[in-house]
Coordinates of C-alpha atoms in Angstrom, one line a residue:
X22 CA 98.2 106.6 83.4
X23 CA 101.0 106.8 80.9
X24 CA 104.1 107.6 81.9
X25 CA 104.3 110.8 80.6
X26 CA 101.3 112.2 82.3
X27 CA 103.2 110.6 85.4
X28 CA 105.9 113.0 84.1
X29 CA 103.7 115.4 83.5
X30 CA 102.1 115.6 87.0
X31 CA 105.3 115.6 88.3
X32 CA 106.4 118.8 87.0
X33 CA 103.6 120.3 88.0
X34 CA 104.0 119.5 91.8
X35 CA 107.6 120.9 91.2
X36 CA 107.0 123.9 89.2
X37 CA 103.5 124.5 88.8
X38 CA 101.1 123.7 85.6
X39 CA 102.2 125.5 82.5
X40 CA 100.3 127.9 80.8
X41 CA 101.8 126.3 77.2
X42 CA 104.3 123.4 76.3
X43 CA 106.8 124.4 73.3
X44 CA 107.0 121.1 71.5
X45 CA 110.0 120.7 70.1
X46 CA 110.7 118.6 67.2
X47 CA 114.9 118.5 65.6
X48 CA 115.7 118.4 61.9
X49 CA 118.1 117.7 59.7
X50 CA 119.8 120.7 60.2
X51 CA 119.4 120.8 64.5
X52 CA 116.9 123.6 63.8
X53 CA 114.0 122.8 66.6
X54 CA 110.6 122.9 64.9
X55 CA 107.0 122.3 66.2
X56 CA 104.2 124.0 68.1
X57 CA 102.5 125.3 71.1
X58 CA 100.4 123.4 72.8
X59 CA 98.2 124.6 75.7
X60 CA 99.2 123.1 79.3
X61 CA 95.9 121.3 79.9
X62 CA 95.4 119.6 76.8
X63 CA 98.3 116.7 77.3
X64 CA 96.0 114.4 77.1
X65 CA 96.0 114.8 73.3
X66 CA 99.2 112.8 72.9
X67 CA 97.5 109.6 74.0
X68 CA 94.8 110.0 71.7
X69 CA 97.3 110.7 68.6
X70 CA 96.0 114.2 68.1
X71 CA 99.0 116.0 67.8
X72 CA 100.7 115.7 64.4
X73 CA 102.9 117.5 62.1
X74 CA 103.7 116.9 58.4
X75 CA 106.6 114.3 58.3
X76 CA 108.5 116.8 56.0
X77 CA 109.1 119.0 59.2
X78 CA 112.4 116.4 59.6
X79 CA 113.5 117.3 56.3
X80 CA 113.7 121.2 55.0
X81 CA 116.8 123.3 54.0
X82 CA 118.4 126.0 56.0
X83 CA 116.2 128.2 54.8
X84 CA 113.1 125.9 55.9
X85 CA 111.5 125.2 52.1
X86 CA 110.9 121.4 51.2
X87 CA 113.2 120.1 48.6
X88 CA 111.4 117.9 46.0
X89 CA 114.7 115.4 45.7
X90 CA 114.2 114.6 49.0
X91 CA 110.7 112.5 48.4
X92 CA 109.1 114.2 51.0
X93 CA 106.5 117.4 51.4
X94 CA 103.5 118.6 48.8
X95 CA 104.5 116.9 45.8
X96 CA 103.8 113.4 48.0
X97 CA 100.9 114.8 49.6
X98 CA 102.9 116.2 52.7
X99 CA 101.2 113.1 55.1
X100 CA 101.6 113.7 58.8
X101 CA 103.1 112.0 61.9
X102 CA 102.4 111.7 65.1
X103 CA 103.8 113.6 68.1
X104 CA 104.9 111.6 70.9
X105 CA 106.8 112.8 73.9
X106 CA 110.5 111.8 74.4
X107 CA 110.1 110.8 77.9
X108 CA 112.2 112.6 80.7
X109 CA 112.5 116.1 78.3
X110 CA 110.1 118.1 80.1
X111 CA 111.9 121.4 81.2
X112 CA 110.9 124.7 82.3
X113 CA 111.8 127.9 80.4
X114 CA 113.1 130.3 82.7
X115 CA 114.4 132.8 80.3
X116 CA 110.3 132.8 79.0
X117 CA 107.6 135.2 80.3
X118 CA 105.3 133.1 82.1
X119 CA 105.2 129.4 83.5
X120 CA 106.3 127.7 80.2
X121 CA 107.9 124.5 79.6
X122 CA 109.8 122.9 76.4
X123 CA 109.4 119.0 75.6
X124 CA 111.5 117.4 72.9
X125 CA 109.1 115.1 70.6
X126 CA 109.1 112.5 67.8
X127 CA 106.9 111.7 65.3
X128 CA 105.9 107.8 65.1
X129 CA 103.9 105.6 62.4
X130 CA 100.6 103.6 63.8
X131 CA 102.9 101.1 65.4
X132 CA 104.1 103.8 67.7
X133 CA 108.1 103.6 66.2
X134 CA 109.8 106.7 65.8
X135 CA 110.6 107.7 62.5
X136 CA 113.4 106.9 60.6
X137 CA 113.5 110.5 59.6
X138 CA 114.7 111.5 62.9
X139 CA 118.2 112.2 63.4
X140 CA 117.9 110.9 66.8
X141 CA 116.7 107.1 65.9
X142 CA 120.1 107.7 63.1
X143 CA 121.7 108.1 66.4
X144 CA 119.8 105.4 68.5
X145 CA 120.7 102.9 65.4
X146 CA 124.2 103.5 65.8
X147 CA 124.8 102.8 69.4
X148 CA 122.7 99.8 69.4
X149 CA 125.1 98.7 66.5
X150 CA 128.0 99.2 69.1
X151 CA 126.1 97.5 71.7
X152 CA 125.6 94.1 69.4
X153 CA 129.3 94.4 68.6
X154 CA 130.0 94.1 72.8
X155 CA 131.1 98.1 72.7
X156 CA 129.1 100.7 75.2
X157 CA 130.0 104.7 74.2
X158 CA 130.9 107.0 76.5
X159 CA 131.0 110.8 75.1
X160 CA 130.7 114.5 76.1
X161 CA 130.9 117.5 73.8
X162 CA 132.0 120.7 74.5
X163 CA 130.3 123.5 72.7
X164 CA 131.7 127.1 71.5
X165 CA 129.7 130.0 70.8
X166 CA 130.1 134.2 70.7
X167 CA 128.1 136.9 72.4
X168 CA 127.7 139.5 69.7
X169 CA 125.9 143.3 69.9
X170 CA 121.8 142.8 69.1
X171 CA 121.9 143.9 65.5
X172 CA 118.6 145.5 64.0
X173 CA 119.2 143.7 60.2
X174 CA 119.7 140.3 60.2
X175 CA 122.5 140.6 57.0
X176 CA 124.8 142.9 59.4
X177 CA 127.7 141.9 60.4
X178 CA 128.9 140.6 63.9
X179 CA 130.4 143.2 66.5
X180 CA 131.8 142.3 69.7
X181 CA 130.4 143.3 72.9
X182 CA 131.4 146.5 74.3
X183 CA 134.9 145.9 76.5
X184 CA 135.6 142.6 74.9
X185 CA 139.6 142.1 74.8
X186 CA 141.0 141.5 70.8
X187 CA 142.1 137.7 72.9
X188 CA 140.4 136.8 75.9
X189 CA 142.2 133.8 76.2
X190 CA 140.9 131.8 79.3
X191 CA 140.8 135.6 80.7
X192 CA 139.2 135.2 84.2
X193 CA 138.1 139.2 84.2
X194 CA 135.7 138.5 80.8
X195 CA 134.0 135.9 83.0
X196 CA 133.7 138.6 85.7
X197 CA 132.6 141.0 83.0
X198 CA 129.8 138.7 82.0
X199 CA 128.9 137.1 85.1
X200 CA 125.4 138.4 85.1
X201 CA 124.6 136.8 81.6
X202 CA 126.8 133.3 82.2
X203 CA 125.4 133.0 85.8
X204 CA 121.6 133.0 84.1
X205 CA 123.2 130.4 81.4
X206 CA 124.7 127.9 84.3
X207 CA 121.7 128.4 86.3
X208 CA 118.9 127.9 83.6
X209 CA 121.3 124.8 82.3
X210 CA 121.2 123.4 86.4
X211 CA 117.3 123.9 86.4
X212 CA 116.5 122.0 82.9
X213 CA 118.8 119.5 84.2
X214 CA 122.2 120.0 81.4
X215 CA 125.0 118.6 82.7
X216 CA 127.5 121.4 82.7
X217 CA 131.1 121.5 84.1
X218 CA 133.5 123.9 83.1
X219 CA 133.0 127.3 81.9
X220 CA 135.8 129.6 79.7
X221 CA 136.5 132.7 78.0
X222 CA 137.4 131.3 74.8
X223 CA 140.1 133.2 72.3
X224 CA 138.1 135.3 70.3
X225 CA 135.9 138.4 71.7
X226 CA 132.8 137.6 73.2
X227 CA 133.5 133.9 72.9
X228 CA 133.0 131.4 75.5
X229 CA 133.4 127.6 75.9
X230 CA 131.1 125.6 78.0
X231 CA 132.3 121.5 78.7
X232 CA 129.3 119.0 79.4
X233 CA 129.9 116.1 82.0
X234 CA 130.8 112.4 80.2
X235 CA 127.9 109.8 79.9
X236 CA 127.0 106.3 78.9
X237 CA 123.3 108.0 77.9
X238 CA 124.5 109.1 74.0
X239 CA 121.4 109.8 73.4
X240 CA 120.9 112.4 76.4
X241 CA 124.4 113.9 75.7
X242 CA 123.0 114.7 72.0
X243 CA 119.8 116.0 73.6
X244 CA 122.0 118.5 76.2
X245 CA 124.1 120.0 73.4
X246 CA 121.0 120.6 71.4
X247 CA 119.0 122.0 73.9
X248 CA 122.1 124.3 75.5
X249 CA 122.1 126.0 72.2
X250 CA 118.6 126.9 72.7
X251 CA 119.3 127.9 76.2
X252 CA 122.1 130.4 75.4
X253 CA 120.2 131.9 73.2
X254 CA 117.1 132.5 74.8
X255 CA 119.4 134.0 78.0
X256 CA 121.7 136.2 76.3
X257 CA 118.6 137.7 73.7
X258 CA 116.7 138.9 77.5
X259 CA 120.3 140.9 78.1
X260 CA 119.6 142.8 74.3
X261 CA 122.4 140.8 73.2
X262 CA 122.8 137.9 70.8
X263 CA 124.0 134.9 71.1
X264 CA 125.4 132.4 67.7
X265 CA 127.0 128.7 67.5
X266 CA 128.1 129.7 63.6
X267 CA 131.1 127.6 62.6
X268 CA 132.3 131.3 61.8
X269 CA 131.1 134.5 62.7
X270 CA 134.5 136.5 62.1
X271 CA 137.0 135.9 59.3
X272 CA 140.2 136.9 61.6
X273 CA 139.0 135.2 64.4
X274 CA 138.7 131.9 65.7
X275 CA 135.2 129.4 64.7
X276 CA 133.1 128.0 67.1
X277 CA 133.8 124.1 67.4
X278 CA 131.9 121.2 68.6
X279 CA 134.6 118.7 70.6
X280 CA 133.4 115.2 71.2
X281 CA 135.4 113.2 73.6
X282 CA 134.7 109.4 73.4
X283 CA 135.4 106.3 75.1
X284 CA 134.3 102.6 74.8
X285 CA 133.2 100.2 77.6
X286 CA 133.2 96.5 77.3
X287 CA 130.1 94.7 79.1
X288 CA 131.9 94.4 82.3
X289 CA 132.0 98.4 82.5
X290 CA 136.0 98.4 81.6
X291 CA 137.5 101.2 79.6
X292 CA 138.6 99.3 76.5
X293 CA 141.0 102.1 75.5
X294 CA 143.1 102.0 78.5
X295 CA 146.7 101.1 78.1
X296 CA 148.6 98.5 79.2
X297 CA 152.4 98.7 80.9
X298 CA 153.8 97.4 77.7
X299 CA 151.9 100.2 75.2
X300 CA 152.0 103.8 75.3
X301 CA 148.6 104.0 73.1
X302 CA 146.5 100.8 73.2
X303 CA 145.9 98.8 70.3
X304 CA 142.1 99.4 70.4
X305 CA 142.1 103.1 71.0
X306 CA 144.7 102.7 67.9
X307 CA 142.3 101.0 66.0
X308 CA 139.5 103.2 66.9
X309 CA 141.3 106.1 65.9
X310 CA 142.3 104.9 62.6
X311 CA 138.6 104.4 61.6
X312 CA 138.0 108.1 62.5
X313 CA 140.6 109.1 60.4
X314 CA 139.7 106.7 57.6
X315 CA 136.2 107.7 57.5
X316 CA 136.6 111.5 57.9
X317 CA 136.7 112.7 54.4
X318 CA 133.4 110.6 53.7
X319 CA 131.7 111.9 56.7
X320 CA 133.3 115.9 56.7
X321 CA 129.4 117.3 55.0
X322 CA 128.3 116.0 58.9
X323 CA 130.9 117.6 60.6
X324 CA 130.6 120.7 58.2
X325 CA 127.4 120.8 57.1
X326 CA 127.1 124.6 55.8
X327 CA 128.6 127.1 53.4
X328 CA 130.0 128.9 56.5
X329 CA 131.1 125.4 58.2
X330 CA 134.0 125.3 55.3
X331 CA 135.7 128.7 56.4
X332 CA 137.0 127.1 59.6
X333 CA 138.9 124.4 57.3
X334 CA 140.7 127.6 55.9
X335 CA 144.7 127.8 56.1
X336 CA 145.5 129.5 59.3
X337 CA 141.7 129.3 60.6
X338 CA 143.3 128.0 64.5
X339 CA 141.0 124.6 63.9
X340 CA 142.2 120.9 62.9
X341 CA 142.0 120.8 58.9
X342 CA 143.1 117.6 58.4
X343 CA 142.5 113.0 59.5
X344 CA 145.7 113.2 61.5
X345 CA 145.9 112.3 65.3
X346 CA 148.2 113.1 68.4
X347 CA 148.4 112.2 71.7
X348 CA 147.6 115.8 73.9
X349 CA 147.9 117.3 70.8
X350 CA 145.6 119.9 70.1
X351 CA 146.8 120.8 66.5
X352 CA 145.3 117.2 65.1
X353 CA 141.8 116.6 63.9
X354 CA 142.2 113.6 66.8
X355 CA 143.7 114.5 69.9
X356 CA 144.3 112.0 72.7
X357 CA 143.7 113.5 76.2
X358 CA 144.5 110.3 78.3
X359 CA 145.8 107.1 77.7
X360 CA 145.8 105.0 80.7
X361 CA 143.2 104.2 83.5
X362 CA 139.6 105.0 83.3
X363 CA 139.8 108.4 81.7
X364 CA 141.5 106.8 78.2
X365 CA 139.6 108.2 75.4
X366 CA 140.2 110.6 72.0
X367 CA 138.6 113.4 71.1
X368 CA 137.4 114.5 68.3
X369 CA 138.5 118.2 66.9
X370 CA 136.9 118.3 63.2
X371 CA 133.2 119.4 63.7
X372 CA 132.0 122.9 63.9
X373 CA 129.4 124.2 66.6
X374 CA 126.7 125.1 63.6
X375 CA 126.4 120.5 63.1
X376 CA 123.3 118.4 63.9
X377 CA 124.8 117.0 66.9
X378 CA 122.8 113.2 66.8
X379 CA 123.9 112.8 63.6
X380 CA 127.8 113.9 64.4
X381 CA 127.8 111.5 67.5
X382 CA 126.7 108.9 64.9
X383 CA 129.8 109.6 62.7
X384 CA 132.1 109.5 65.3
X385 CA 131.0 106.1 67.0
X386 CA 130.3 104.4 63.7
X387 CA 134.2 105.6 62.8
X388 CA 135.2 104.2 65.8
X389 CA 133.2 101.0 65.6
X390 CA 134.3 101.0 61.7
X391 CA 138.2 101.0 63.1
X392 CA 137.5 98.5 65.6
X393 CA 136.0 95.6 63.3
X394 CA 138.5 96.5 60.4
X395 CA 141.6 97.4 61.7
X396 CA 142.2 99.9 59.4
X397 CA 146.2 100.9 58.8
X398 CA 147.0 103.9 60.8
X399 CA 149.6 106.4 60.3
X400 CA 151.9 107.9 62.4
X401 CA 151.4 110.3 65.2
X402 CA 152.2 114.1 64.3
X403 CA 154.7 113.9 67.2
X404 CA 156.6 111.1 65.6
X405 CA 160.1 111.3 63.6
X406 CA 158.4 109.6 60.6
X407 CA 155.1 111.2 60.3
X408 CA 154.3 112.8 57.6
X409 CA 151.4 115.7 56.8
X410 CA 148.0 114.0 56.1
X411 CA 146.5 115.1 53.2
X412 CA 144.0 118.5 54.4
X413 CA 140.1 118.0 54.5
X414 CA 138.5 119.9 51.6
X415 CA 137.3 123.4 52.0
X416 CA 135.0 123.6 49.5
X417 CA 131.1 122.7 50.3
X418 CA 130.7 120.7 47.0
X419 CA 133.4 118.4 47.2
X420 CA 132.4 117.1 50.7
X421 CA 128.6 116.8 49.9
X422 CA 130.2 114.8 46.6
X423 CA 132.3 112.4 49.2
X424 CA 129.6 111.9 51.1
X425 CA 127.4 111.1 48.7
X426 CA 129.4 108.5 47.0
X427 CA 130.3 106.9 50.2
X428 CA 129.2 103.6 50.9
X429 CA 130.1 103.9 54.6
X430 CA 127.9 107.0 54.8
X431 CA 125.0 105.1 53.6
X432 CA 125.8 102.1 55.7
X433 CA 126.1 104.6 58.7
X434 CA 122.8 106.3 58.2
X435 CA 120.3 104.2 55.7
X436 CA 120.2 104.4 52.2
X437 CA 116.9 107.0 52.8
X438 CA 118.1 108.8 54.8
X439 CA 122.0 109.4 53.2
X440 CA 119.9 110.2 50.2
X441 CA 117.6 112.8 51.8
X442 CA 120.6 114.3 53.5
X443 CA 122.7 114.6 50.1
X444 CA 119.5 116.0 48.7
X445 CA 119.2 118.7 50.7
X446 CA 122.7 120.1 51.0
X447 CA 122.6 119.5 47.0
X448 CA 119.8 121.9 47.1
X449 CA 121.4 124.0 49.6
X450 CA 124.4 124.4 47.5
X451 CA 122.7 125.2 44.4
X452 CA 120.6 128.5 45.9
X453 CA 123.3 129.9 48.4
X454 CA 126.3 129.9 46.0
X455 CA 124.1 131.5 43.2
X456 CA 123.5 134.6 45.2
X457 CA 126.0 137.3 43.7
X458 CA 127.5 139.3 47.2
X459 CA 128.4 142.8 48.0
X460 CA 132.1 141.7 47.7
X461 CA 131.4 140.7 43.7
X462 CA 130.0 143.7 43.5
X463 CA 132.7 146.2 45.2
X464 CA 135.2 144.8 43.4
X465 CA 133.9 143.7 39.7
X466 CA 130.8 145.8 38.9
X467 CA 132.7 148.8 38.3
X468 CA 136.1 147.3 37.2
X469 CA 135.4 144.8 34.5

């Protein structure tokens, strides 16, 4: 009996045999793709009979193949063999009937996970950290909006009835949404997603969930990915929608994915903890410097889509520059704790619309770059001699061009994946920026 068959048997003893298993493959955009497998056909995994085209890992956000990636119908669109990600077989409580879900990857004939997998890119980065003697601990925070159900997918979002203009930690808002929020947390508990605190965020209908810190970095990324699916599924059963879009409202805060990260040594000690002589340890400063040095290069990872860059406009309620500070939420990298086992940094740049595997790769890779190379660190924002950092671009094309030219990004993700990511973003830029908008018709068509 295979490991997965044992897992399946345990699942059935606890939840009953599922009618179907929803097989979920994470693509480059963190869109879950896959197929439904009848619950009584799991033996097909061991036979290598469950397959998908390898190009499923790398469509553009519209779902189309991109010829420049070298994948898809132009090269015969070969299949990969689907294999389960152990430990991810979970019930889907918002679905009708007994339904299970399962994260999957594609492997070659030797059983090696495809390098096209975002999860494999993160595993590679974690391995690099471990080989250098560092063992990361991470936690994410995710923001999302609940909005009214829309009949037209092109319609603008509207806040649910009774949402105050500025929620700002309002406990009454949590009470008003208690039914939905309780179902979300109960579903997360059932699926083993390690949620921590939940708050009403600033925007109308906006909420934030924090996750527990873990040294299992891949499971942290899995949790962020699967929590999005869970929230959207549960909220939908209440006749509403949920969105993790980076900036759904022009005049309200965007949705971010903040990442807390520390590094342990081989004995389990936090290498970022300050000594009595130092307010901030040298190792933490080096890690911060690495993140600031590489932030421009990986901006297209933290802001992957056209809408992502609306968070980087002035007055957008989000950090917009590669700067840092001690317990300073205006900074791109905040240090919430500098002493003891909780010493860590908080990376505040990424939107909630990102691929969590690629973001954690960029953050850990940047930290490792700093620990190895000790790049110069500018003064913290709260220091007297601090000067404003050059802001991150709010232009999508500029960010992608910078990523394309970055040797750091090539080394981090590998030449092939770096090329594929760049090709997909360039294709999206070409398509989406060519669309003439309603605003242009309104203000130009009859006046010019």
